[in-house]
GROMACS .gro file of C-alpha atoms in nm:
model
  502
    1MET     CA    1  -2.440   0.237  -0.749
    2SER     CA    2  -2.510  -0.032  -1.004
    3HIS     CA    3  -2.381  -0.381  -0.947
    4PRO     CA    4  -2.187  -0.607  -1.183
    5PRO     CA    5  -2.370  -0.858  -1.398
    6HIS     CA    6  -2.398  -1.217  -1.277
    7LYS     CA    7  -2.154  -1.327  -1.543
    8ALA     CA    8  -1.800  -1.225  -1.452
    9PRO     CA    9  -1.638  -0.993  -1.708
   10ARG     CA   10  -1.354  -1.165  -1.893
   11THR     CA   11  -1.285  -0.980  -2.217
   12HIS     CA   12  -1.191  -0.624  -2.298
   13ALA     CA   13  -1.545  -0.567  -2.423
   14ASP     CA   14  -1.694  -0.710  -2.103
   15TRP     CA   15  -1.499  -0.465  -1.889
   16GLN     CA   16  -1.587  -0.173  -2.117
   17ALA     CA   17  -1.955  -0.261  -2.086
   18LEU     CA   18  -1.935  -0.281  -1.709
   19ALA     CA   19  -1.754   0.052  -1.695
   20ALA     CA   20  -2.023   0.216  -1.904
   21ALA     CA   21  -2.292   0.095  -1.663
   22LEU     CA   22  -2.130   0.215  -1.340
   23THR     CA   23  -2.245   0.503  -1.125
   24PHE     CA   24  -2.041   0.630  -0.832
   25GLU     CA   25  -2.099   0.715  -0.468
   26SER     CA   26  -1.923   1.049  -0.427
   27ARG     CA   27  -2.033   1.162  -0.080
   28ALA     CA   28  -1.855   1.116   0.252
   29LEU     CA   29  -1.976   0.864   0.508
   30ILE     CA   30  -2.004   1.052   0.838
   31GLY     CA   31  -2.184   0.886   1.127
   32ASP     CA   32  -2.434   0.663   0.953
   33ALA     CA   33  -2.514   0.882   0.652
   34PHE     CA   34  -2.363   0.966   0.316
   35VAL     CA   35  -2.339   1.343   0.307
   36GLU     CA   36  -2.180   1.627   0.112
   37ALA     CA   37  -1.885   1.804   0.271
   38ALA     CA   38  -1.988   2.070   0.521
   39SER     CA   39  -1.839   2.336   0.294
   40GLY     CA   40  -2.014   2.204  -0.014
   41GLU     CA   41  -1.675   2.181  -0.186
   42THR     CA   42  -1.592   1.899  -0.427
   43PHE     CA   43  -1.292   1.779  -0.625
   44THR     CA   44  -1.283   1.607  -0.962
   45THR     CA   45  -1.159   1.252  -1.002
   46ILE     CA   46  -1.041   1.174  -1.356
   47ASN     CA   47  -0.969   0.857  -1.550
   48PRO     CA   48  -0.597   0.900  -1.639
   49ALA     CA   49  -0.624   0.657  -1.930
   50SER     CA   50  -0.879   0.872  -2.112
   51GLY     CA   51  -0.891   1.211  -1.942
   52GLU     CA   52  -1.264   1.169  -1.876
   53THR     CA   53  -1.423   1.298  -1.556
   54LEU     CA   54  -1.555   1.019  -1.339
   55ALA     CA   55  -1.718   1.209  -1.052
   56GLU     CA   56  -1.724   1.523  -0.842
   57VAL     CA   57  -1.635   1.396  -0.494
   58ALA     CA   58  -1.706   1.558  -0.157
   59SER     CA   59  -1.395   1.748  -0.044
   60CYS     CA   60  -1.393   1.719   0.334
   61ASP     CA   61  -1.201   1.953   0.559
   62ALA     CA   62  -1.154   2.028   0.929
   63ALA     CA   63  -1.527   2.068   1.003
   64ASP     CA   64  -1.602   1.724   0.863
   65ALA     CA   65  -1.307   1.573   1.050
   66GLU     CA   66  -1.430   1.717   1.380
   67LEU     CA   67  -1.776   1.577   1.322
   68ALA     CA   68  -1.644   1.233   1.226
   69VAL     CA   69  -1.411   1.217   1.526
   70GLY     CA   70  -1.706   1.297   1.751
   71HIS     CA   71  -1.909   1.012   1.602
   72ALA     CA   72  -1.611   0.775   1.626
   73ARG     CA   73  -1.548   0.860   1.991
   74ALA     CA   74  -1.916   0.823   2.081
   75ALA     CA   75  -1.929   0.485   1.910
   76PHE     CA   76  -1.616   0.369   2.089
   77GLU     CA   77  -1.743   0.475   2.430
   78ALA     CA   78  -2.085   0.320   2.368
   79GLY     CA   79  -1.910  -0.014   2.326
   80GLU     CA   80  -2.136  -0.169   2.065
   81TRP     CA   81  -1.821  -0.260   1.871
   82SER     CA   82  -1.529  -0.193   2.107
   83ARG     CA   83  -1.668  -0.417   2.383
   84LEU     CA   84  -1.823  -0.672   2.152
   85ALA     CA   85  -1.685  -1.022   2.199
   86PRO     CA   86  -1.399  -1.085   1.952
   87GLY     CA   87  -1.580  -1.381   1.801
   88LYS     CA   88  -1.877  -1.160   1.717
   89ARG     CA   89  -1.657  -0.893   1.558
   90LYS     CA   90  -1.502  -1.175   1.358
   91ARG     CA   91  -1.838  -1.275   1.214
   92VAL     CA   92  -1.911  -0.922   1.095
   93LEU     CA   93  -1.571  -0.883   0.930
   94LEU     CA   94  -1.602  -1.222   0.762
   95LEU     CA   95  -1.937  -1.111   0.623
   96LEU     CA   96  -1.772  -0.794   0.495
   97ALA     CA   97  -1.505  -1.010   0.327
   98ASP     CA   98  -1.782  -1.213   0.162
   99LEU     CA   99  -1.942  -0.892   0.034
  100LEU     CA  100  -1.608  -0.781  -0.107
  101GLU     CA  101  -1.579  -1.117  -0.282
  102ALA     CA  102  -1.928  -1.084  -0.428
  103ASN     CA  103  -1.850  -0.733  -0.557
  104LYS     CA  104  -1.485  -0.780  -0.649
  105HIS     CA  105  -1.526  -0.706  -1.020
  106GLU     CA  106  -1.698  -0.376  -0.951
  107LEU     CA  107  -1.439  -0.280  -0.689
  108ALA     CA  108  -1.151  -0.373  -0.918
  109LEU     CA  109  -1.303  -0.166  -1.195
  110LEU     CA  110  -1.336   0.137  -0.966
  111ASP     CA  111  -0.963   0.127  -0.888
  112THR     CA  112  -0.877   0.077  -1.255
  113LEU     CA  113  -1.086   0.373  -1.367
  114ASP     CA  114  -0.971   0.593  -1.081
  115MET     CA  115  -0.594   0.548  -1.095
  116GLY     CA  116  -0.520   0.381  -1.428
  117LYS     CA  117  -0.391   0.040  -1.325
  118PRO     CA  118  -0.469  -0.265  -1.543
  119VAL     CA  119  -0.788  -0.441  -1.442
  120SER     CA  120  -0.606  -0.773  -1.413
  121SER     CA  121  -0.381  -0.611  -1.151
  122SER     CA  122  -0.680  -0.462  -0.972
  123LEU     CA  123  -0.838  -0.806  -0.948
  124GLY     CA  124  -0.520  -0.929  -0.783
  125ASP     CA  125  -0.548  -0.641  -0.537
  126MET     CA  126  -0.904  -0.745  -0.455
  127ALA     CA  127  -0.786  -1.095  -0.373
  128GLY     CA  128  -0.530  -0.942  -0.136
  129ALA     CA  129  -0.787  -0.716   0.029
  130ILE     CA  130  -1.032  -1.002   0.083
  131ALA     CA  131  -0.759  -1.226   0.223
  132CYS     CA  132  -0.656  -0.949   0.462
  133PHE     CA  133  -1.004  -0.907   0.607
  134ARG     CA  134  -1.042  -1.282   0.649
  135TYR     CA  135  -0.701  -1.325   0.809
  136GLN     CA  136  -0.744  -1.040   1.058
  137ALA     CA  137  -1.097  -1.151   1.142
  138GLU     CA  138  -0.978  -1.504   1.214
  139CYS     CA  139  -0.685  -1.379   1.424
  140ILE     CA  140  -0.878  -1.168   1.667
  141ASP     CA  141  -1.037  -1.446   1.875
  142LYS     CA  142  -0.713  -1.644   1.887
  143LEU     CA  143  -0.486  -1.388   2.054
  144TYR     CA  144  -0.465  -1.448   2.427
  145GLY     CA  145  -0.368  -1.219   2.708
  146GLU     CA  146  -0.100  -1.316   2.959
  147VAL     CA  147  -0.073  -1.425   3.319
  148ALA     CA  148   0.261  -1.307   3.453
  149PRO     CA  149   0.464  -1.531   3.685
  150THR     CA  150   0.422  -1.420   4.047
  151GLY     CA  151   0.421  -1.563   4.394
  152GLU     CA  152   0.106  -1.667   4.575
  153GLU     CA  153   0.049  -1.315   4.704
  154ALA     CA  154  -0.069  -1.175   4.366
  155LEU     CA  155  -0.230  -1.247   4.033
  156ALA     CA  156  -0.079  -1.044   3.748
  157LEU     CA  157  -0.264  -1.007   3.417
  158VAL     CA  158  -0.161  -0.844   3.089
  159LEU     CA  159  -0.470  -0.741   2.893
  160ARG     CA  160  -0.489  -0.623   2.534
  161GLU     CA  161  -0.751  -0.353   2.466
  162PRO     CA  162  -0.847  -0.139   2.163
  163LEU     CA  163  -0.683   0.204   2.137
  164GLY     CA  164  -0.990   0.412   2.059
  165VAL     CA  165  -1.017   0.621   1.741
  166VAL     CA  166  -0.783   0.532   1.454
  167ALA     CA  167  -0.737   0.757   1.150
  168SER     CA  168  -0.609   0.572   0.842
  169ILE     CA  169  -0.461   0.774   0.556
  170VAL     CA  170  -0.402   0.553   0.254
  171PRO     CA  171  -0.229   0.599  -0.085
  172TRP     CA  172  -0.359   0.592  -0.440
  173ASN     CA  173  -0.146   0.320  -0.596
  174PHE     CA  174  -0.322   0.017  -0.440
  175PRO     CA  175  -0.639   0.191  -0.322
  176LEU     CA  176  -0.851  -0.087  -0.174
  177MET     CA  177  -0.575  -0.332  -0.086
  178MET     CA  178  -0.382  -0.076   0.118
  179THR     CA  179  -0.710   0.029   0.279
  180ALA     CA  180  -0.769  -0.329   0.387
  181TRP     CA  181  -0.419  -0.357   0.529
  182LYS     CA  182  -0.489  -0.055   0.750
  183ILE     CA  183  -0.851  -0.087   0.854
  184ALA     CA  184  -0.898  -0.465   0.886
  185PRO     CA  185  -0.668  -0.507   1.190
  186ALA     CA  186  -0.785  -0.177   1.342
  187LEU     CA  187  -1.149  -0.283   1.322
  188ALA     CA  188  -1.074  -0.638   1.431
  189ALA     CA  189  -0.906  -0.502   1.745
  190GLY     CA  190  -1.225  -0.312   1.834
  191ASN     CA  191  -1.136   0.043   1.734
  192SER     CA  192  -1.343   0.307   1.559
  193VAL     CA  193  -1.181   0.389   1.225
  194ILE     CA  194  -1.188   0.702   1.008
  195LEU     CA  195  -1.052   0.642   0.658
  196LYS     CA  196  -0.905   0.922   0.447
  197PRO     CA  197  -0.854   0.781   0.095
  198SER     CA  198  -0.628   0.957  -0.152
  199GLU     CA  199  -0.796   1.233  -0.350
  200LYS     CA  200  -0.653   1.057  -0.656
  201SER     CA  201  -0.846   0.733  -0.596
  202PRO     CA  202  -1.141   0.769  -0.356
  203LEU     CA  203  -1.413   0.570  -0.532
  204SER     CA  204  -1.348   0.217  -0.406
  205ALA     CA  205  -1.326   0.343  -0.046
  206LEU     CA  206  -1.673   0.495  -0.075
  207ARG     CA  207  -1.811   0.171  -0.218
  208LEU     CA  208  -1.643  -0.014   0.070
  209ALA     CA  209  -1.830   0.217   0.308
  210GLN     CA  210  -2.159   0.100   0.160
  211LEU     CA  211  -2.059  -0.263   0.201
  212ALA     CA  212  -1.943  -0.206   0.561
  213ARG     CA  213  -2.286  -0.076   0.651
  214GLU     CA  214  -2.444  -0.375   0.479
  215ALA     CA  215  -2.221  -0.610   0.678
  216GLY     CA  216  -2.345  -0.460   1.004
  217ILE     CA  217  -2.055  -0.247   1.128
  218PRO     CA  218  -2.227  -0.007   1.373
  219ARG     CA  219  -2.283   0.363   1.325
  220GLY     CA  220  -1.970   0.570   1.372
  221VAL     CA  221  -1.735   0.272   1.385
  222PHE     CA  222  -1.625   0.310   1.023
  223GLN     CA  223  -1.639   0.643   0.838
  224VAL     CA  224  -1.486   0.767   0.512
  225LEU     CA  225  -1.371   1.126   0.453
  226PRO     CA  226  -1.250   1.193   0.097
  227GLY     CA  227  -1.043   1.506   0.055
  228PHE     CA  228  -0.690   1.642   0.052
  229GLY     CA  229  -0.401   1.581   0.286
  230HIS     CA  230  -0.349   1.949   0.367
  231THR     CA  231  -0.713   1.988   0.475
  232VAL     CA  232  -0.891   1.683   0.618
  233GLY     CA  233  -0.572   1.479   0.654
  234ARG     CA  234  -0.405   1.754   0.855
  235ALA     CA  235  -0.716   1.798   1.069
  236LEU     CA  236  -0.722   1.428   1.159
  237ALA     CA  237  -0.350   1.429   1.239
  238LEU     CA  238  -0.389   1.730   1.470
  239SER     CA  239  -0.711   1.611   1.633
  240MET     CA  240  -0.701   1.562   2.009
  241GLY     CA  241  -0.969   1.296   1.965
  242VAL     CA  242  -0.767   1.065   1.741
  243ASP     CA  243  -0.560   0.808   1.929
  244CYS     CA  244  -0.365   0.654   1.643
  245LEU     CA  245  -0.264   0.759   1.293
  246ALA     CA  246  -0.180   0.492   1.034
  247PHE     CA  247  -0.030   0.622   0.710
  248THR     CA  248   0.111   0.492   0.385
  249GLY     CA  249   0.264   0.749   0.150
  250SER     CA  250   0.568   0.965   0.096
  251THR     CA  251   0.845   1.006   0.353
  252ALA     CA  252   0.804   1.385   0.349
  253THR     CA  253   0.435   1.357   0.442
  254GLY     CA  254   0.513   1.093   0.704
  255LYS     CA  255   0.755   1.332   0.874
  256GLN     CA  256   0.492   1.605   0.875
  257LEU     CA  257   0.236   1.372   1.033
  258MET     CA  258   0.476   1.288   1.314
  259GLN     CA  259   0.514   1.659   1.384
  260TYR     CA  260   0.136   1.698   1.395
  261ALA     CA  261   0.113   1.411   1.645
  262GLY     CA  262   0.365   1.587   1.868
  263GLN     CA  263   0.180   1.917   1.838
  264SER     CA  264  -0.147   1.757   1.947
  265ASN     CA  265  -0.189   1.459   2.182
  266LEU     CA  266   0.116   1.239   2.115
  267LYS     CA  267  -0.106   1.001   1.922
  268ARG     CA  268   0.062   0.687   1.798
  269VAL     CA  269   0.186   0.721   1.441
  270TYR     CA  270   0.257   0.416   1.227
  271LEU     CA  271   0.421   0.495   0.894
  272GLU     CA  272   0.492   0.302   0.576
  273CYS     CA  273   0.679   0.547   0.358
  274GLY     CA  274   0.895   0.562   0.048
  275GLY     CA  275   1.143   0.320  -0.098
  276LYS     CA  276   1.428   0.290  -0.345
  277SER     CA  277   1.465  -0.084  -0.324
  278PRO     CA  278   1.779  -0.266  -0.441
  279ASN     CA  279   1.745  -0.588  -0.640
  280ILE     CA  280   2.082  -0.768  -0.645
  281VAL     CA  281   2.168  -1.020  -0.915
  282PHE     CA  282   2.480  -1.233  -0.862
  283ALA     CA  283   2.657  -1.407  -1.148
  284ASP     CA  284   2.587  -1.755  -1.009
  285CYS     CA  285   2.214  -1.733  -1.084
  286LYS     CA  286   2.087  -2.053  -1.239
  287ASP     CA  287   1.866  -1.900  -1.508
  288LEU     CA  288   1.943  -1.540  -1.607
  289GLY     CA  289   1.647  -1.524  -1.844
  290ARG     CA  290   1.395  -1.612  -1.572
  291VAL     CA  291   1.557  -1.372  -1.326
  292ALA     CA  292   1.552  -1.093  -1.587
  293LYS     CA  293   1.175  -1.136  -1.632
  294HIS     CA  294   1.123  -1.109  -1.256
  295ALA     CA  295   1.353  -0.807  -1.233
  296ALA     CA  296   1.159  -0.632  -1.508
  297ALA     CA  297   0.825  -0.708  -1.343
  298ALA     CA  298   0.965  -0.583  -1.010
  299ILE     CA  299   0.986  -0.229  -1.151
  300PHE     CA  300   0.726  -0.220  -1.428
  301HIS     CA  301   0.434  -0.381  -1.241
  302ASN     CA  302   0.165  -0.122  -1.162
  303GLN     CA  303   0.352   0.129  -1.384
  304GLY     CA  304   0.631   0.139  -1.126
  305GLU     CA  305   0.390   0.308  -0.884
  306VAL     CA  306   0.487   0.067  -0.608
  307CYS     CA  307   0.655   0.149  -0.278
  308ILE     CA  308   0.863  -0.168  -0.292
  309ALA     CA  309   0.940  -0.146  -0.666
  310GLY     CA  310   1.279  -0.294  -0.746
  311SER     CA  311   1.390   0.039  -0.887
  312ARG     CA  312   1.765  -0.010  -0.828
  313LEU     CA  313   1.896  -0.313  -1.015
  314LEU     CA  314   2.246  -0.418  -0.906
  315VAL     CA  315   2.405  -0.668  -1.146
  316GLU     CA  316   2.742  -0.839  -1.113
  317ASN     CA  317   2.954  -0.696  -1.394
  318SER     CA  318   3.065  -1.034  -1.531
  319VAL     CA  319   2.706  -1.103  -1.648
  320ARG     CA  320   2.575  -0.749  -1.670
  321GLU     CA  321   2.548  -0.708  -2.048
  322ALA     CA  322   2.405  -1.057  -2.100
  323PHE     CA  323   2.155  -0.998  -1.822
  324LEU     CA  324   2.050  -0.658  -1.956
  325ASP     CA  325   1.988  -0.806  -2.300
  326ARG     CA  326   1.741  -1.046  -2.143
  327LEU     CA  327   1.583  -0.775  -1.928
  328LEU     CA  328   1.528  -0.543  -2.226
  329GLU     CA  329   1.369  -0.831  -2.413
  330ALA     CA  330   1.136  -0.893  -2.119
  331ALA     CA  331   1.043  -0.524  -2.108
  332LYS     CA  332   0.914  -0.544  -2.465
  333GLY     CA  333   0.626  -0.757  -2.339
  334MET     CA  334   0.538  -0.519  -2.056
  335GLN     CA  335   0.421  -0.218  -2.255
  336PRO     CA  336   0.132   0.000  -2.134
  337GLY     CA  337  -0.211  -0.046  -2.283
  338ASP     CA  338  -0.579   0.015  -2.215
  339PRO     CA  339  -0.630  -0.064  -1.844
  340LEU     CA  340  -0.965  -0.228  -1.930
  341ASP     CA  341  -0.788  -0.482  -2.152
  342PRO     CA  342  -0.697  -0.786  -1.937
  343ALA     CA  343  -0.394  -0.839  -2.161
  344SER     CA  344  -0.233  -0.504  -2.067
  345PHE     CA  345   0.065  -0.541  -1.834
  346MET     CA  346   0.091  -0.168  -1.753
  347GLY     CA  347  -0.171   0.104  -1.750
  348ALA     CA  348  -0.171   0.483  -1.720
  349ILE     CA  349   0.018   0.705  -1.474
  350VAL     CA  350  -0.225   0.819  -1.205
  351ASP     CA  351  -0.249   1.190  -1.293
  352GLU     CA  352  -0.084   1.479  -1.473
  353SER     CA  353   0.141   1.583  -1.183
  354GLN     CA  354   0.283   1.233  -1.138
  355TYR     CA  355   0.321   1.198  -1.516
  356ARG     CA  356   0.526   1.520  -1.529
  357ARG     CA  357   0.730   1.411  -1.227
  358VAL     CA  358   0.829   1.082  -1.393
  359LEU     CA  359   0.917   1.252  -1.721
  360GLY     CA  360   1.123   1.504  -1.526
  361TYR     CA  361   1.330   1.226  -1.372
  362ILE     CA  362   1.384   1.069  -1.713
  363GLU     CA  363   1.521   1.400  -1.837
  364LYS     CA  364   1.743   1.422  -1.526
  365GLY     CA  365   1.881   1.079  -1.602
  366ARG     CA  366   1.985   1.194  -1.947
  367GLU     CA  367   2.139   1.512  -1.811
  368GLU     CA  368   2.335   1.328  -1.543
  369GLY     CA  369   2.498   1.102  -1.799
  370ALA     CA  370   2.321   0.771  -1.743
  371ARG     CA  371   2.285   0.554  -2.055
  372LEU     CA  372   1.925   0.525  -2.173
  373ARG     CA  373   1.877   0.168  -2.295
  374VAL     CA  374   1.504   0.167  -2.371
  375GLY     CA  375   1.195   0.388  -2.339
  376GLY     CA  376   1.219   0.744  -2.221
  377GLU     CA  377   0.941   0.897  -2.432
  378PRO     CA  378   0.570   0.909  -2.343
  379LEU     CA  379   0.322   0.743  -2.573
  380GLU     CA  380   0.129   0.964  -2.812
  381GLY     CA  381  -0.248   0.995  -2.800
  382PRO     CA  382  -0.495   1.036  -2.514
  383GLY     CA  383  -0.404   0.918  -2.169
  384LEU     CA  384  -0.095   0.941  -1.949
  385PHE     CA  385   0.120   0.648  -2.064
  386ILE     CA  386   0.496   0.604  -2.015
  387PRO     CA  387   0.665   0.287  -2.142
  388PRO     CA  388   0.926   0.081  -1.954
  389THR     CA  389   1.240   0.293  -1.925
  390VAL     CA  390   1.584   0.156  -1.837
  391PHE     CA  391   1.900   0.353  -1.756
  392ASP     CA  392   2.237   0.177  -1.730
  393GLY     CA  393   2.564   0.315  -1.594
  394VAL     CA  394   2.386   0.475  -1.298
  395THR     CA  395   2.594   0.593  -1.002
  396PRO     CA  396   2.478   0.661  -0.645
  397GLU     CA  397   2.503   1.039  -0.671
  398MET     CA  398   2.257   1.055  -0.963
  399ALA     CA  399   1.901   1.158  -0.874
  400ILE     CA  400   1.757   0.860  -1.063
  401GLY     CA  401   1.976   0.634  -0.851
  402ARG     CA  402   1.881   0.768  -0.508
  403GLU     CA  403   1.538   0.937  -0.523
  404GLU     CA  404   1.204   0.762  -0.536
  405ILE     CA  405   1.053   0.820  -0.881
  406PHE     CA  406   0.734   0.613  -0.846
  407GLY     CA  407   0.716   0.536  -1.215
  408PRO     CA  408   0.840   0.278  -1.470
  409VAL     CA  409   1.205   0.388  -1.456
  410LEU     CA  410   1.480   0.139  -1.373
  411ALA     CA  411   1.830   0.243  -1.261
  412VAL     CA  412   2.097  -0.024  -1.330
  413PHE     CA  413   2.424  -0.037  -1.135
  414GLY     CA  414   2.720  -0.273  -1.180
  415PHE     CA  415   2.931  -0.432  -0.906
  416ASP     CA  416   3.230  -0.664  -0.884
  417SER     CA  417   3.211  -0.812  -0.533
  418GLU     CA  418   2.967  -0.907  -0.262
  419GLU     CA  419   3.101  -0.630  -0.040
  420GLU     CA  420   3.043  -0.372  -0.311
  421ALA     CA  421   2.690  -0.501  -0.373
  422VAL     CA  422   2.595  -0.474  -0.006
  423ALA     CA  423   2.746  -0.125   0.021
  424LEU     CA  424   2.553  -0.008  -0.287
  425ALA     CA  425   2.230  -0.165  -0.162
  426ASN     CA  426   2.254   0.002   0.179
  427ASP     CA  427   2.358   0.341   0.038
  428SER     CA  428   2.007   0.483   0.069
  429VAL     CA  429   1.793   0.671   0.317
  430TYR     CA  430   1.526   0.408   0.253
  431GLY     CA  431   1.494   0.053   0.378
  432LEU     CA  432   1.158  -0.086   0.271
  433ALA     CA  433   1.254  -0.389   0.062
  434ALA     CA  434   1.551  -0.562  -0.098
  435GLY     CA  435   1.602  -0.865  -0.317
  436LEU     CA  436   1.889  -1.094  -0.402
  437TRP     CA  437   1.932  -1.370  -0.658
  438SER     CA  438   2.194  -1.637  -0.602
  439GLN     CA  439   2.240  -2.014  -0.578
  440ASP     CA  440   2.497  -1.986  -0.299
  441ILE     CA  441   2.319  -2.046   0.033
  442ASP     CA  442   2.611  -1.914   0.237
  443ARG     CA  443   2.610  -1.590   0.038
  444ILE     CA  444   2.232  -1.567   0.068
  445MET     CA  445   2.248  -1.585   0.446
  446ARG     CA  446   2.539  -1.339   0.471
  447VAL     CA  447   2.381  -1.080   0.245
  448THR     CA  448   2.029  -1.119   0.386
  449ARG     CA  449   2.154  -1.037   0.735
  450ARG     CA  450   2.352  -0.736   0.618
  451LEU     CA  451   2.083  -0.571   0.405
  452GLN     CA  452   1.924  -0.277   0.587
  453SER     CA  453   1.565  -0.351   0.495
  454GLY     CA  454   1.236  -0.441   0.657
  455GLN     CA  455   1.189  -0.728   0.414
  456VAL     CA  456   1.422  -0.929   0.191
  457PHE     CA  457   1.312  -1.137  -0.106
  458VAL     CA  458   1.545  -1.424  -0.197
  459ASN     CA  459   1.518  -1.561  -0.551
  460ASN     CA  460   1.183  -1.386  -0.595
  461TRP     CA  461   1.043  -1.035  -0.576
  462ALA     CA  462   0.752  -0.927  -0.353
  463GLY     CA  463   0.681  -1.277  -0.224
  464GLY     CA  464   0.471  -1.326   0.086
  465ASP     CA  465   0.115  -1.360   0.210
  466GLN     CA  466  -0.098  -1.238   0.499
  467THR     CA  467   0.117  -1.424   0.753
  468MET     CA  468   0.417  -1.199   0.680
  469PRO     CA  469   0.455  -0.845   0.817
  470PHE     CA  470   0.508  -0.566   0.563
  471GLY     CA  471   0.705  -0.252   0.648
  472GLY     CA  472   1.043  -0.083   0.647
  473VAL     CA  473   1.332   0.066   0.839
  474LYS     CA  474   1.523   0.395   0.817
  475GLN     CA  475   1.316   0.661   0.634
  476SER     CA  476   1.082   0.398   0.494
  477GLY     CA  477   0.885   0.413   0.818
  478ASN     CA  478   0.819   0.227   1.140
  479GLY     CA  479   0.485   0.048   1.102
  480ARG     CA  480   0.394  -0.304   0.999
  481ASP     CA  481   0.095  -0.405   0.791
  482LYS     CA  482  -0.038  -0.761   0.756
  483SER     CA  483   0.016  -1.057   0.992
  484HIS     CA  484  -0.087  -1.070   1.357
  485HIS     CA  485   0.183  -0.812   1.432
  486SER     CA  486  -0.040  -0.541   1.282
  487LEU     CA  487  -0.303  -0.616   1.546
  488GLU     CA  488  -0.047  -0.522   1.809
  489GLU     CA  489  -0.026  -0.170   1.664
  490TYR     CA  490  -0.399  -0.115   1.709
  491SER     CA  491  -0.426  -0.234   2.068
  492GLU     CA  492  -0.303  -0.120   2.408
  493LEU     CA  493  -0.145  -0.328   2.682
  494LYS     CA  494  -0.291  -0.293   3.030
  495SER     CA  495  -0.112  -0.440   3.331
  496VAL     CA  496  -0.335  -0.558   3.618
  497TRP     CA  497  -0.175  -0.653   3.950
  498MET     CA  498  -0.422  -0.813   4.193
  499ALA     CA  499  -0.314  -0.854   4.553
  500LEU     CA  500  -0.441  -1.177   4.707
  501ALA     CA  501  -0.523  -1.229   5.074
  502ARG     CA  502  -0.308  -1.489   5.250
   0.00000   0.00000   0.00000
C-alpha cells in the first residue's frame, strides 16, 4: 500500500489527491502471511459517498477460522508473547502506537472511504485509537497481583494471567477506534488475538495488520480475518479453541453469540450492544442555545451511526418550543457533504441496506403520527446521504421512539416533571448511555443515580477519555471497553495457596 505524503493533507483537494494514490491490502492475515481466503471467495467493499468499488476483499469462512485459531493457540502456548515480561510487551505496543501516529492520515482516509464518515471525524477516531494503545500499554506493567492475608502457616497469592485466544468482532461505524478498544487490552494482557472486522469496513484493519507485523508482534499473536458474521464470525464464536469473544454490534447478534458460546466451550463473551440513549434537558439550563448545539451533535455526529447517539431527546415542556427552535437552527449547520471535505459535519450512510433501513424508520415516524420538524428526504445525486431529521411529539410506543435506528433521526419527547423524565428515560430495553442538562446539583445527583445506564453524561454528551470505562447495562451488553477495567476482562485470576513448614 502507498503511504501518505510527508505534508499532512489539510484541504479537500489534498484529501482527494491522497485518496487517488491509495492502494489497498485486501487479503487476510493468517499466521504470518497475507493470504486469500481458503475458498477463494471475495466480497466487494464500496465507497458509499460515490458508489465506487474500492476493493475485492478476501471472504474468510470456517476453514480460515480453524487455521487462524490453530496459529493463535500455538503462539500462545509457545509463550513468545504470552510469557513475555509485561514491560517488553509494553514497548512493542508503544511502537505500534507510534506507527499508527505516523500513518494516521492514511488510516483515517481508509475509514472515510470505506464507511462514508467525514475525514475530520476519522482523524478524531485515529487520535482515540492511538491513545487507547498507549494507555493499555502503559497500564500493563503497573497492575500488581495480590498477597492475601493469612496466618504464618501459608502464603496465599492471587495471580493474573492471560486467557489464551481472544476473538474480537468489531463494528463498521468506528472501524479502527473500536478495534483498538478491543485488541489493545487483549494484546497487552498477553493473549493471542483474532480480529474479525465488519465486512462493511475492513480496510483499516488490514492496514493495521501490516503495522502490527512491523512493530514486532510475533507470528500468530495477531491475525485478521475479513468476512461475514454468519460465516467466519459464527465459526470463531463456535470454536472450541477460542477462550474469549469480544463483540460490539447489534443486540440481536450479541444474543446469538452468547448462544454459540454455550453450544461450544462456555467461552467468555463480552458484549457492547445497541442503544436508544435518552438526553434530558431541564428548564433550568443556563444556556439553551449551547445545549441545543450539543444535543444536535449528539445525534447527528457520524450520521447518527453511533451506539451512544442521543437519539431520544427529552425536553421539559415549559422550554420545549424555544429549545427546539434553537436545535433546528443548529441542525442547519450539520448537513451531509463530501466526506473528503474537512468542512463536512456529516457524511454518507454506510451502505444501501442501512440507508433503506433509516428511510424506512422515517416513513414509520410519519405513519405513527409524529410531527416531522426538519429533514426526512434523502439528498439527490450520487451517494447515500440523509440530512438531519427531527420528529417531535414522539411517544414511547412509536417505533422511532423505542427502536435503534442508527441514523440521523432524532425523536423528541416532552415532560413536565423530574419523575416523568426519569420514567421516560428508563422506559427502554437499552441502557448504554444517558445525558442530563441542569444547573441544579441536587437534581443532577438524584437523576444520575436513578438512570439505568452504564454511563451518564452531565452537562455534556459523550465526554470521557481512556481512564473511563465504556459499556452498558440491560440489553446494551455486559462488557467494558477502555480504562484498566478492560484489562480485567482479558485476564484470568489464579489462586495459589502455599503451605509453609512451621
